[in-house]
């Protein structure tokens, strides 16, 4: 055999022993034939092994191909870290194709967490000064993608140099690389400042675009830069104007608009520059108006630009005409058929609703329509926006829509919607009955999604609306008859049945058809709640306490109640057991206190508000807010004072005050109720006795027919005012008002003035009337009577006098004067006849 | 800020993925699967912007391929929507009527294209970058 032949055979052997690695396309084709995940994994592992051995051979020719395959496998989700060093070797190679794959691999596989990446620094540095612009471009790209802070620090100078070159391809890439450098190492920002001088003088849109990005980044990061670049606003405005006015330019056209991406970027930069700055904002007003009116809205591109314009207008200090224009654009968006546009409009309106409330209100009906949209994101936005738009005027209509929405929406919305409805109802409810109806509706439709703190709030609301008790308890009873799985609903219902069970069985409801319920039926439902598996421990506690309370309200079923309570004395649930044991003790040893302990809850003071809450101005259906039992802010009065006043007015037809509740009363539903029992010590008359005790608390009937301040529309004029008290420099005057439509109510405004030379502080005015009258005391204007008659305290008293008897009143005054506490009692008898006849 | 750029087909196979923030490799596959599931469950009448975890997804469907871009709240959603279309138009120009197969096989082309910063490229310029000889 000849030499050549032997060599050929050698080569052939070599080739057979070492097959060339397959091309990327082959690999992709092979993987596509895999039918299962396991097959694919097998193929990939085989190929990985081949690649690994090839890397070990240090084969330069096929390294590029192997790394490409590795990148593909990495994209599919398989680990490819063993290729990192190979990428570095590729980058160091002289061939462009190698470099390209190497840099791509570096961008995808390497980041600053890997130690090897620092080895790249030198290569990148060399390549940044390469003769071929494409190589330089690759290096810039890679640095701008995954450069760590050390690399950026080292190479920032090179980048800055390239930012000033004449080659626009390189300038564009250098600008983006600079953005990354600034992000990583903010201190280097000043280095790039000189290069930015001419950035906006570009003709090339690519460079212009990246320059604007660079400027945006700098302005966002540093307020100094921001101030410095404000002077560029006129230039930006000019560029934008050219873009809009210029004719068709095929290079930059997208659906008829010239370079919309650049327009959006410039608008964003203008937004940043104009924020909080009047001059810049003024400079941009015209161009913004021009963009807003001239942009074509038939395609998505135009709408994208309009959206950015609206955002900019809202953010800078624009004039009001421009803002109205922006909101109208958003309104137009809302009517558009395209979902994307509607979503975007709703998002922006949400941002502006606080500042331009009235303008947004105009689009309320469209927004409410969006609640019925099929898209989840749109629904959520529409819901948030609807809550923001609710006010006293539209509450009824909006609530109807919102309740309907609550019915039909996805579970993820229900909790938020329920809370929102509660808040809105609390703020704007036109009437108590409406409020209770709304809350009941929420509880029955979304009961399990209601937040825990809604239960005590609701209970407090119910106690406050005394005239609605019968109606409320009836509705609640009916609601849980069918279904007692929704815990908040059951808790509220159990509490109410416990409190007002007597009203339920006596069928006293005025608002709707009273239902016939026996005591046994009521106990049945409460017992089923106790037994049910669906009831939580808290709910069971409510139910047990309710049953216990009914022992004083019901007459024939006390034995049954005793039995139920004693059963739970051995319950596994510790809370339940404790309650049952204590109630048992109540039956056995403390039976004489039982009726006192379990009597009706008094009106709860709302923790947050301490004065009359804002009177809602609606169309004549107002009710004054929850009333005070004592004038604040003097705090709770001790029980004895109430006793004194009542004693004064003729003793024997007044039921004796029951002494302060012993603190061993078992925990009842709602922690705050227990606190109040210590403070307030008024006699809620036991349900059987007629409510004839003169009370300082709110009498329900006084509220009907009263409108809010100004007190009366048709004041019966000419009732003379009187001086009710004048002693020690303190003078109290009464002025009267009566309405022709409701003559049994007299409204007395007292004015307290102080003619001494020192102020009277902590001034408290109290009044009591005979039992045929009812009295309501609103809170005073302040508690300090300034000296030398320089000011007065005003307070309003409303007296209900249905029998038209002569008005008599006992007043008690307490105040601090000259460092000592003063107290005085007086009787007012000089009421003019016109005030009560 | 764009967080990631995905091209996933209806069966859940990733044709192209580009992450601009570091995410663990196993989390990536989970993310891709979850994202495609969310996109598939949307009907045609629903809008293309989805609120997903703490960022937004913008997706566009081209035949059997979904292009999904994840952004944070500083971006203009509609501009990104246009950007996706711009990307596809460039591919279309290069491959003359691009199909999913083209994208799968010319993965590197597509990579380099998407790697070209997150700045939209004009269609003509884009063609230059994609000239890529097979090695």
mmCIF file with all atom_site columns, C-alpha atoms in Angstrom, chain A residues 51 54-56 58-60 62-74 79-111 114-124 127 138-139 142 146 151, chain B residues 108 111:
data_model
loop_
_atom_site.group_PDB
_atom_site.id
_atom_site.type_symbol
_atom_site.label_atom_id
_atom_site.label_alt_id
_atom_site.label_comp_id
_atom_site.label_asym_id
_atom_site.label_entity_id
_atom_site.label_seq_id
_atom_site.pdbx_PDB_ins_code
_atom_site.Cartn_x
_atom_site.Cartn_y
_atom_site.Cartn_z
_atom_site.occupancy
_atom_site.B_iso_or_equiv
_atom_site.pdbx_formal_charge
_atom_site.auth_seq_id
_atom_site.auth_comp_id
_atom_site.auth_asym_id
_atom_site.auth_atom_id
_atom_site.pdbx_PDB_model_num
ATOM 1  C CA . UNK A 1 51  ? -21.137 17.566 23.620 1.00 0.00 ? 51  UNK A CA 1
ATOM 2  C CA . UNK A 1 54  ? -16.384 16.971 22.423 1.00 0.00 ? 54  UNK A CA 1
ATOM 3  C CA . UNK A 1 55  ? -15.570 19.856 24.745 1.00 0.00 ? 55  UNK A CA 1
ATOM 4  C CA . UNK A 1 56  ? -12.988 17.706 26.459 1.00 0.00 ? 56  UNK A CA 1
ATOM 5  C CA . UNK A 1 58  ? -10.769 20.812 22.829 1.00 0.00 ? 58  UNK A CA 1
ATOM 6  C CA . UNK A 1 59  ? -12.024 20.733 19.315 1.00 0.00 ? 59  UNK A CA 1
ATOM 7  C CA . UNK A 1 60  ? -12.041 24.191 17.852 1.00 0.00 ? 60  UNK A CA 1
ATOM 8  C CA . UNK A 1 62  ? -17.085 22.255 16.187 1.00 0.00 ? 62  UNK A CA 1
ATOM 9  C CA . UNK A 1 63  ? -17.163 24.190 19.396 1.00 0.00 ? 63  UNK A CA 1
ATOM 10 C CA . UNK A 1 64  ? -19.468 26.787 17.917 1.00 0.00 ? 64  UNK A CA 1
ATOM 11 C CA . UNK A 1 65  ? -21.960 24.181 16.804 1.00 0.00 ? 65  UNK A CA 1
ATOM 12 C CA . UNK A 1 66  ? -21.914 22.453 20.166 1.00 0.00 ? 66  UNK A CA 1
ATOM 13 C CA . UNK A 1 67  ? -22.523 25.600 22.107 1.00 0.00 ? 67  UNK A CA 1
ATOM 14 C CA . UNK A 1 68  ? -25.415 26.470 19.815 1.00 0.00 ? 68  UNK A CA 1
ATOM 15 C CA . UNK A 1 69  ? -26.985 23.132 20.589 1.00 0.00 ? 69  UNK A CA 1
ATOM 16 C CA . UNK A 1 70  ? -26.362 23.689 24.264 1.00 0.00 ? 70  UNK A CA 1
ATOM 17 C CA . UNK A 1 71  ? -28.187 26.983 24.124 1.00 0.00 ? 71  UNK A CA 1
ATOM 18 C CA . UNK A 1 72  ? -31.147 25.332 22.538 1.00 0.00 ? 72  UNK A CA 1
ATOM 19 C CA . UNK A 1 73  ? -31.258 22.718 25.235 1.00 0.00 ? 73  UNK A CA 1
ATOM 20 C CA . UNK A 1 74  ? -30.943 25.394 27.844 1.00 0.00 ? 74  UNK A CA 1
ATOM 21 C CA . UNK A 1 79  ? -29.023 22.548 32.705 1.00 0.00 ? 79  UNK A CA 1
ATOM 22 C CA . UNK A 1 80  ? -26.216 23.857 30.544 1.00 0.00 ? 80  UNK A CA 1
ATOM 23 C CA . UNK A 1 81  ? -23.699 25.306 32.950 1.00 0.00 ? 81  UNK A CA 1
ATOM 24 C CA . UNK A 1 82  ? -20.831 23.202 31.669 1.00 0.00 ? 82  UNK A CA 1
ATOM 25 C CA . UNK A 1 83  ? -20.850 25.273 28.546 1.00 0.00 ? 83  UNK A CA 1
ATOM 26 C CA . UNK A 1 84  ? -19.913 28.515 30.236 1.00 0.00 ? 84  UNK A CA 1
ATOM 27 C CA . UNK A 1 85  ? -16.183 28.215 29.812 1.00 0.00 ? 85  UNK A CA 1
ATOM 28 C CA . UNK A 1 86  ? -16.661 27.171 26.225 1.00 0.00 ? 86  UNK A CA 1
ATOM 29 C CA . UNK A 1 87  ? -18.499 30.416 25.618 1.00 0.00 ? 87  UNK A CA 1
ATOM 30 C CA . UNK A 1 88  ? -15.507 32.270 26.866 1.00 0.00 ? 88  UNK A CA 1
ATOM 31 C CA . UNK A 1 89  ? -13.252 30.372 24.524 1.00 0.00 ? 89  UNK A CA 1
ATOM 32 C CA . UNK A 1 90  ? -15.528 31.220 21.658 1.00 0.00 ? 90  UNK A CA 1
ATOM 33 C CA . UNK A 1 91  ? -15.481 34.874 22.513 1.00 0.00 ? 91  UNK A CA 1
ATOM 34 C CA . UNK A 1 92  ? -11.706 34.838 22.473 1.00 0.00 ? 92  UNK A CA 1
ATOM 35 C CA . UNK A 1 93  ? -11.635 33.280 19.028 1.00 0.00 ? 93  UNK A CA 1
ATOM 36 C CA . UNK A 1 94  ? -11.005 35.396 15.975 1.00 0.00 ? 94  UNK A CA 1
ATOM 37 C CA . UNK A 1 95  ? -13.816 34.127 13.812 1.00 0.00 ? 95  UNK A CA 1
ATOM 38 C CA . UNK A 1 96  ? -16.904 36.250 13.740 1.00 0.00 ? 96  UNK A CA 1
ATOM 39 C CA . UNK A 1 97  ? -19.271 33.298 13.752 1.00 0.00 ? 97  UNK A CA 1
ATOM 40 C CA . UNK A 1 98  ? -17.562 31.957 16.847 1.00 0.00 ? 98  UNK A CA 1
ATOM 41 C CA . UNK A 1 99  ? -17.713 35.277 18.577 1.00 0.00 ? 99  UNK A CA 1
ATOM 42 C CA . UNK A 1 100 ? -21.354 35.652 17.792 1.00 0.00 ? 100 UNK A CA 1
ATOM 43 C CA . UNK A 1 101 ? -22.357 32.383 19.374 1.00 0.00 ? 101 UNK A CA 1
ATOM 44 C CA . UNK A 1 102 ? -19.967 32.970 22.224 1.00 0.00 ? 102 UNK A CA 1
ATOM 45 C CA . UNK A 1 103 ? -21.503 36.301 23.115 1.00 0.00 ? 103 UNK A CA 1
ATOM 46 C CA . UNK A 1 104 ? -25.010 34.934 22.769 1.00 0.00 ? 104 UNK A CA 1
ATOM 47 C CA . UNK A 1 105 ? -24.075 32.097 25.069 1.00 0.00 ? 105 UNK A CA 1
ATOM 48 C CA . UNK A 1 106 ? -22.600 34.527 27.541 1.00 0.00 ? 106 UNK A CA 1
ATOM 49 C CA . UNK A 1 107 ? -25.786 36.558 27.568 1.00 0.00 ? 107 UNK A CA 1
ATOM 50 C CA . UNK A 1 108 ? -27.953 33.551 28.108 1.00 0.00 ? 108 UNK A CA 1
ATOM 51 C CA . UNK A 1 109 ? -25.876 31.374 30.386 1.00 0.00 ? 109 UNK A CA 1
ATOM 52 C CA . UNK A 1 110 ? -23.736 33.757 32.354 1.00 0.00 ? 110 UNK A CA 1
ATOM 53 C CA . UNK A 1 111 ? -24.656 36.386 34.828 1.00 0.00 ? 111 UNK A CA 1
ATOM 54 C CA . UNK A 1 114 ? -21.127 32.995 38.035 1.00 0.00 ? 114 UNK A CA 1
ATOM 55 C CA . UNK A 1 115 ? -17.458 33.554 38.870 1.00 0.00 ? 115 UNK A CA 1
ATOM 56 C CA . UNK A 1 116 ? -16.293 33.002 35.325 1.00 0.00 ? 116 UNK A CA 1
ATOM 57 C CA . UNK A 1 117 ? -17.918 36.091 34.001 1.00 0.00 ? 117 UNK A CA 1
ATOM 58 C CA . UNK A 1 118 ? -15.117 38.311 35.121 1.00 0.00 ? 118 UNK A CA 1
ATOM 59 C CA . UNK A 1 119 ? -12.830 36.526 32.707 1.00 0.00 ? 119 UNK A CA 1
ATOM 60 C CA . UNK A 1 120 ? -14.791 38.096 29.944 1.00 0.00 ? 120 UNK A CA 1
ATOM 61 C CA . UNK A 1 121 ? -13.797 41.583 30.860 1.00 0.00 ? 121 UNK A CA 1
ATOM 62 C CA . UNK A 1 122 ? -10.574 41.584 28.942 1.00 0.00 ? 122 UNK A CA 1
ATOM 63 C CA . UNK A 1 123 ? -12.142 40.050 25.860 1.00 0.00 ? 123 UNK A CA 1
ATOM 64 C CA . UNK A 1 124 ? -14.891 42.603 25.839 1.00 0.00 ? 124 UNK A CA 1
ATOM 65 C CA . UNK A 1 127 ? -13.575 43.756 21.206 1.00 0.00 ? 127 UNK A CA 1
ATOM 66 C CA . UNK A 1 138 ? -21.717 42.386 19.956 1.00 0.00 ? 138 UNK A CA 1
ATOM 67 C CA . UNK A 1 139 ? -19.472 43.409 22.796 1.00 0.00 ? 139 UNK A CA 1
ATOM 68 C CA . UNK A 1 142 ? -23.309 41.691 25.895 1.00 0.00 ? 142 UNK A CA 1
ATOM 69 C CA . UNK A 1 146 ? -25.222 41.010 31.748 1.00 0.00 ? 146 UNK A CA 1
ATOM 70 C CA . UNK A 1 151 ? -17.135 45.021 34.618 1.00 0.00 ? 151 UNK A CA 1
ATOM 71 C CA . UNK B 2 108 ? -30.571 31.550 16.884 1.00 0.00 ? 108 UNK B CA 1
ATOM 72 C CA . UNK B 2 111 ? -32.551 34.985 19.623 1.00 0.00 ? 111 UNK B CA 1
#
